Structures are given as structure tokens and as C-alpha cells.
Coordinates of N, CA and C in Angstrom, one line a residue:
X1 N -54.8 1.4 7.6 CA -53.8 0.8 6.8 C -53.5 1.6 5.6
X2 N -54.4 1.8 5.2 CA -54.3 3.1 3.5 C -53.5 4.2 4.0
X3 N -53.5 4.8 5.2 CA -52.9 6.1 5.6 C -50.7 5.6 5.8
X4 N -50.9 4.5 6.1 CA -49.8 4.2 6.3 C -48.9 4.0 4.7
X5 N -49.7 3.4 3.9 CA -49.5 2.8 2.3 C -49.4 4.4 2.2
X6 N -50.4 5.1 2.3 CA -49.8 6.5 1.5 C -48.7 6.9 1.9
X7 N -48.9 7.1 3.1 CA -47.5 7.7 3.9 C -46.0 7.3 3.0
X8 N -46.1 6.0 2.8 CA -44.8 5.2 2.2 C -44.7 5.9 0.9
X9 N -45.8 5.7 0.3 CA -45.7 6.4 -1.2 C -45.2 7.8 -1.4
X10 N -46.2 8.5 -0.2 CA -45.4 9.8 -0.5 C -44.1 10.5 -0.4
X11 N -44.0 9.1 0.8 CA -42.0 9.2 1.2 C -41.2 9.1 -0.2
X12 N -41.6 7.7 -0.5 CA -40.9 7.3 -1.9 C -40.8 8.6 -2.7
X13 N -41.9 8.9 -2.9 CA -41.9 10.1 -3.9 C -41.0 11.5 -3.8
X14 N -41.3 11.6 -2.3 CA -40.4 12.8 -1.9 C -39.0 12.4 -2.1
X15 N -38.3 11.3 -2.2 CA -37.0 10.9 -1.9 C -36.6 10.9 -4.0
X16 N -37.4 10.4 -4.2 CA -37.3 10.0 -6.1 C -37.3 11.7 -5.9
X17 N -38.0 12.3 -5.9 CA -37.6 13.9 -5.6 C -36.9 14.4 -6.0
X18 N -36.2 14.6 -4.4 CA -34.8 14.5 -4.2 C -33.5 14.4 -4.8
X19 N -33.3 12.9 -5.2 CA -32.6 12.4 -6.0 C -32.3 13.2 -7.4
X20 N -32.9 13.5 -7.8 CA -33.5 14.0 -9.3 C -33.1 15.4 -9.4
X21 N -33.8 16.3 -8.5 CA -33.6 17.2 -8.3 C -32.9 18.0 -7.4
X22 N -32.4 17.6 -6.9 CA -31.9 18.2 -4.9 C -30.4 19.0 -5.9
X23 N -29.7 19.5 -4.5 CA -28.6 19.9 -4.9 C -27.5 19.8 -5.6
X24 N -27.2 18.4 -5.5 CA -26.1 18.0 -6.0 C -26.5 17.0 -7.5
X25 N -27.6 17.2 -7.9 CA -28.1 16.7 -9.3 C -27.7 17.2 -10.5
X26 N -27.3 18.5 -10.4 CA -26.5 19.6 -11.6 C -25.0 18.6 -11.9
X27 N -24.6 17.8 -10.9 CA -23.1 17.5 -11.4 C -22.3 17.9 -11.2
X28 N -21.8 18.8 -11.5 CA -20.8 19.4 -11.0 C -20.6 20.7 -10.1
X29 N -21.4 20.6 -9.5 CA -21.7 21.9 -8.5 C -21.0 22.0 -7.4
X30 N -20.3 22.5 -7.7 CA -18.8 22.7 -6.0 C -18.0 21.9 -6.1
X31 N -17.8 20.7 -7.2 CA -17.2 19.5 -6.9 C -16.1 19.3 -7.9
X32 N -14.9 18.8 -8.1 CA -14.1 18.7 -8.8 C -14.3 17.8 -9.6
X33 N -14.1 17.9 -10.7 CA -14.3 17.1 -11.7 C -13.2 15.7 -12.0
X34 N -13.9 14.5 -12.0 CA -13.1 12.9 -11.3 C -12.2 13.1 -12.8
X35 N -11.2 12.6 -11.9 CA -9.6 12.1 -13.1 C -9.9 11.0 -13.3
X36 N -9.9 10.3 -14.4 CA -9.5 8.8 -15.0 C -8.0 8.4 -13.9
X37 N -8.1 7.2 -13.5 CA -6.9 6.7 -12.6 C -6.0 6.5 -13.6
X38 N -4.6 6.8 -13.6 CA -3.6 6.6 -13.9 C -2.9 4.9 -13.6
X39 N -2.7 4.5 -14.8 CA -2.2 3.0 -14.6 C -0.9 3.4 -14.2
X40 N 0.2 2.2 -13.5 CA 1.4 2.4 -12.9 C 2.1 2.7 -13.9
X41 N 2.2 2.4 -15.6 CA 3.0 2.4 -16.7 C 3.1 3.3 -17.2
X42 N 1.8 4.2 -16.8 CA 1.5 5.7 -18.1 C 1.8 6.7 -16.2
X43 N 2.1 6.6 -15.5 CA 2.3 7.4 -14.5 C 3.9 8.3 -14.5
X44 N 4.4 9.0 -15.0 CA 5.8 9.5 -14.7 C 6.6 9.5 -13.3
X45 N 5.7 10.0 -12.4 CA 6.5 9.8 -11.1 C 6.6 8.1 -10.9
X46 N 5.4 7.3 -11.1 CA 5.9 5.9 -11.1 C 7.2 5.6 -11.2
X47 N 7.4 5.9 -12.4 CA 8.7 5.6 -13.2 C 10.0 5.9 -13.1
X48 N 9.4 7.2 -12.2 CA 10.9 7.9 -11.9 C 11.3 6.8 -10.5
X49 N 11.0 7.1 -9.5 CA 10.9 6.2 -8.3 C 11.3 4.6 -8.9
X50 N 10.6 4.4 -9.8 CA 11.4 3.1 -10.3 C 12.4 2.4 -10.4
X51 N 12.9 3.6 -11.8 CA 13.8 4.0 -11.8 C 14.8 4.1 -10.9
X52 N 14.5 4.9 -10.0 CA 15.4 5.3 -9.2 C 15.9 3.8 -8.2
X53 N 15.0 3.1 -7.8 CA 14.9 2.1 -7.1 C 15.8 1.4 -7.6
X54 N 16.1 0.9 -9.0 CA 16.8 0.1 -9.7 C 18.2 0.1 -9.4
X55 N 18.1 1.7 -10.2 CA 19.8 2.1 -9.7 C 20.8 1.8 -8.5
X56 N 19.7 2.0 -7.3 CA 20.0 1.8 -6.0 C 21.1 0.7 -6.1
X57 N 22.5 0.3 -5.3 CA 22.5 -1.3 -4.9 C 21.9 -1.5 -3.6
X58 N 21.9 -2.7 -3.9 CA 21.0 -3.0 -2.7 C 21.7 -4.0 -1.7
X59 N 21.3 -3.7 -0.3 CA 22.3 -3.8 1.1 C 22.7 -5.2 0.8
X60 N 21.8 -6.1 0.5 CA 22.3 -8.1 0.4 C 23.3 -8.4 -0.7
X61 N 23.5 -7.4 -1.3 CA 23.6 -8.1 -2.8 C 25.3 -8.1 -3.0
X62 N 26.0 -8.9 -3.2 CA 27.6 -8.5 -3.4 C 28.3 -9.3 -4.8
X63 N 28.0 -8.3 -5.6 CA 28.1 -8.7 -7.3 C 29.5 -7.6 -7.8

């Protein structure tokens, strides 16, 4: 039963490891660096498309 308990422990340990240290723990290593999402208001193309949408008439409408 002690052989098994260690076993786990040393898993754990190898994995906390891992995590900490392994490849991809530097951050930015090969990976692009994350954008903040753009809200719909502060987006330009949003707006353009919006925009544009507006202008459109639209097929129902007889004003």
C-alpha cells in the first residue's frame, strides 16, 4: 500500500513538474501574443457594416 501512495506522489510531483517547468511555461514561446476582444462600438469594421446596413432600404418597407 506505501508503494502505491508513493507512486501517486511521485506522479503528482512529476506533473507539478511539468506544469512549472515543461515547454510551454516561458509564455510566449511559438505563440502569439492574445488581443484584448474588441467591443462591437470600438470595432471599425463593425461600424462600417452597420452603417452600411442602415443605408440599405429594406425589401418590406414602403415609406
Amino acid at each position: 500500500m506505501i508503494y502505491v501512495l508513493a507512486a501517486i506522489g511521485a506522479l503528482t510531483v512529476v506533473v507539478l513538474m511539468w506544469k512549472a517547468f515543461g515547454p510551454q511555461a516561458s509564455g510566449a514561446a511559438g505563440r502569439r501574443p492574445r488581443r484584448a476582444p474588441i467591443a462591437p462600438d470600438d470595432d471599425p469594421e463593425f461600424l462600417r457594416r452597420l452603417g452600411e446596413q442602415q443605408r440599405k432600404p429594406r425589401s418590406g418597407e414602403d415609406d
